mmCIF file of C-alpha atoms in Angstrom:
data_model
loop_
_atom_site.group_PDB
_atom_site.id
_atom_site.type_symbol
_atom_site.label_atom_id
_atom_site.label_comp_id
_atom_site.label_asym_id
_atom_site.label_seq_id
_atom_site.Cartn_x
_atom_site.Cartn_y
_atom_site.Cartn_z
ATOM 1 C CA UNK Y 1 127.991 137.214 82.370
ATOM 2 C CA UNK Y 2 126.494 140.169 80.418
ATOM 3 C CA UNK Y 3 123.377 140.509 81.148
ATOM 4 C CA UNK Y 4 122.413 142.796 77.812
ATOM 5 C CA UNK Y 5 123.285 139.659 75.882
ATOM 6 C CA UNK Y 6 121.252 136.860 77.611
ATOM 7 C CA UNK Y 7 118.098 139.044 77.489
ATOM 8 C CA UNK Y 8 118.281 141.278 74.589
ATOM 9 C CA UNK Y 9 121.118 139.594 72.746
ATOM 10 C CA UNK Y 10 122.783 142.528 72.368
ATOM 11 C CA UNK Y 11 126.735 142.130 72.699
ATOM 12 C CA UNK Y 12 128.627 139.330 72.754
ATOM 13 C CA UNK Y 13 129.166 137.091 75.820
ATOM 14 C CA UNK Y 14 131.263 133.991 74.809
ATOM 15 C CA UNK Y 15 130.043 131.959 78.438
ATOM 16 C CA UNK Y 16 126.578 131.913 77.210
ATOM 17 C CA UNK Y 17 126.907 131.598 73.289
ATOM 18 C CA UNK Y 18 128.981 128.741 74.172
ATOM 19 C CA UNK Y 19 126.171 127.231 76.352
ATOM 20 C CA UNK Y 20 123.375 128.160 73.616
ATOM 21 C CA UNK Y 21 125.743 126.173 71.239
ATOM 22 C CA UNK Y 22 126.031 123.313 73.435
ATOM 23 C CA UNK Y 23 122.347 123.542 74.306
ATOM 24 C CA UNK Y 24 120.968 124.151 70.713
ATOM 25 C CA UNK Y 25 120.016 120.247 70.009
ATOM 26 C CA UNK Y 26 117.337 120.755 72.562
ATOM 27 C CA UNK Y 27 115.647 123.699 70.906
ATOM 28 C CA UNK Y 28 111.961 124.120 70.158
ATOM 29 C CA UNK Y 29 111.666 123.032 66.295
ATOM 30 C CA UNK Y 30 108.291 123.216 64.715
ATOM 31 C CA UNK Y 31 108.732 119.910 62.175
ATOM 32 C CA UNK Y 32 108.033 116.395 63.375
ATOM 33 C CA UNK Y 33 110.811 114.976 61.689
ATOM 34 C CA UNK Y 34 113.535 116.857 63.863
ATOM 35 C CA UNK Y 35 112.712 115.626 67.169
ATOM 36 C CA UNK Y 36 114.256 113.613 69.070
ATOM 37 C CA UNK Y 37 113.495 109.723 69.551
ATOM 38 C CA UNK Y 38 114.890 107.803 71.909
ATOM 39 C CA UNK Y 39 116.156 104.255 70.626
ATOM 40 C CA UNK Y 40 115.591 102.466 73.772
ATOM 41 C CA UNK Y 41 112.730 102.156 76.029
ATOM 42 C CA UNK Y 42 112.548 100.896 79.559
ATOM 43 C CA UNK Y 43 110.449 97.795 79.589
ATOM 44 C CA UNK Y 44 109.206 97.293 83.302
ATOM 45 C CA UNK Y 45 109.544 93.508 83.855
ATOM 46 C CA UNK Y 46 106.294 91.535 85.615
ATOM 47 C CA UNK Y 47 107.239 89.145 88.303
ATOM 48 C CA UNK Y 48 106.582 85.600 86.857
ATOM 49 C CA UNK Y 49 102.818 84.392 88.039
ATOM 50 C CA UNK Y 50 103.915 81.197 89.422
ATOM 51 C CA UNK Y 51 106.886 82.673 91.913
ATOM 52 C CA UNK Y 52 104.043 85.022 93.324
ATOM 53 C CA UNK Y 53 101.628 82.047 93.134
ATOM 54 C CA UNK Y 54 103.983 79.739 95.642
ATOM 55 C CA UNK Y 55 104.985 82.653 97.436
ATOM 56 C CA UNK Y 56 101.346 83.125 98.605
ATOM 57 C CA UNK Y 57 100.561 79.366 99.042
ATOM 58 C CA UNK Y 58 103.942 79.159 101.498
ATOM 59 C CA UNK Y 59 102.490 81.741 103.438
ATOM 60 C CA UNK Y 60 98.900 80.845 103.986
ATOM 61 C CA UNK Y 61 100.220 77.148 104.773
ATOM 62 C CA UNK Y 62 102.526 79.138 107.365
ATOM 63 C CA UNK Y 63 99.880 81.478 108.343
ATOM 64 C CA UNK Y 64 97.400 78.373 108.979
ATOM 65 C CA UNK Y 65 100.033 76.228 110.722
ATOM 66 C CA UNK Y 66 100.517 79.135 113.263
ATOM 67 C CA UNK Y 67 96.657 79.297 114.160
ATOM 68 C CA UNK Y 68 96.697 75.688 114.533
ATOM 69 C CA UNK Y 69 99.261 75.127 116.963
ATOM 70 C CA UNK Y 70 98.247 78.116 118.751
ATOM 71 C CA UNK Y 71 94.812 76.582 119.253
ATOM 72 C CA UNK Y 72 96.046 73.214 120.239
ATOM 73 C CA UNK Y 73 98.425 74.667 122.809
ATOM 74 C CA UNK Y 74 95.573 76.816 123.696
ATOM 75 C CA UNK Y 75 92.972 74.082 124.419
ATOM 76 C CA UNK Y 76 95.237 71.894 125.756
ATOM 77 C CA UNK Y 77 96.174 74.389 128.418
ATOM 78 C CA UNK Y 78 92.104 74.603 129.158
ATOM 79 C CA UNK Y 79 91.503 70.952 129.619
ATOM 80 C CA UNK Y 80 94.840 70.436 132.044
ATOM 81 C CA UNK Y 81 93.655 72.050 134.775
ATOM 82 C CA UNK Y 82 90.181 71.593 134.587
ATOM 83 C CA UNK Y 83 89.427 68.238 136.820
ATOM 84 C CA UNK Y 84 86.674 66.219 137.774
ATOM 85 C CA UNK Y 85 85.868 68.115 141.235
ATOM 86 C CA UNK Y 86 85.836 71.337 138.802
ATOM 87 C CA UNK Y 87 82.362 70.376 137.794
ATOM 88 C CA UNK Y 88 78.985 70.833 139.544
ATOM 89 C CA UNK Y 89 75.951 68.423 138.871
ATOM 90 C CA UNK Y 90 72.378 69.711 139.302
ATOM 91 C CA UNK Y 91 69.905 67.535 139.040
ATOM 92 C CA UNK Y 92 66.565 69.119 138.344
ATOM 93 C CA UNK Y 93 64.905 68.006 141.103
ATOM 94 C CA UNK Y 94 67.839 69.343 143.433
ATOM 95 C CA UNK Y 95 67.735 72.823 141.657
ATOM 96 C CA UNK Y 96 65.613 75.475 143.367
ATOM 97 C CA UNK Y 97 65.272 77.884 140.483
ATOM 98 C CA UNK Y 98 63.235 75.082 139.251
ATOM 99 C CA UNK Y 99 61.377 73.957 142.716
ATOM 100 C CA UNK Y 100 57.737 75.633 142.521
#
């Protein structure tokens, strides 16, 4: 590559005029008209409303089916081993905090 050419264009260097050819459609142009428009543009496609609607309705039903079983289980497990004999009766008569 001659470096005399690609700075001061001075010379000839076919590598680079051949690039500068190649490249010359991109080339700053001061008229409008010449640039370049592209024919297509990417549209960005919106997921349809009603997928994303029952998507989040599947979810909170799962969501609120988890809670509930985990609370049954989780009372249930409570009230098994509590028994009668578990419990104390005061009577307020019988209770000394309340005995003057």
């Amino acid at each position: 590559m001659n470096d005399e050419y690609l700075w001061q264009k001075t010379g000839e260097d076919p590598e680079v005029e051949k690039l500068e050819k190649i490249l010359s459609v991109f080339r700053y142009r001061e008229s409008i008209s010449s640039a370049i428009v592209a024919n297509r543009v990417a549209v960005e496609e919106k997921p349809p409303r009603l997928r994303m609607s029952l998507a989040l309705a599947f979810a909170s039903c799962v969501a609120v089916a988890i809670v509930g079983v985990t609370w049954i289980q989780l009372g249930s497990e409570k009230t098994e081993s509590l028994s009668v004999t578990d419990f104390v009766f005061v009577n307020g008569s019988d209770n000394p905090a309340t005995d003057s």
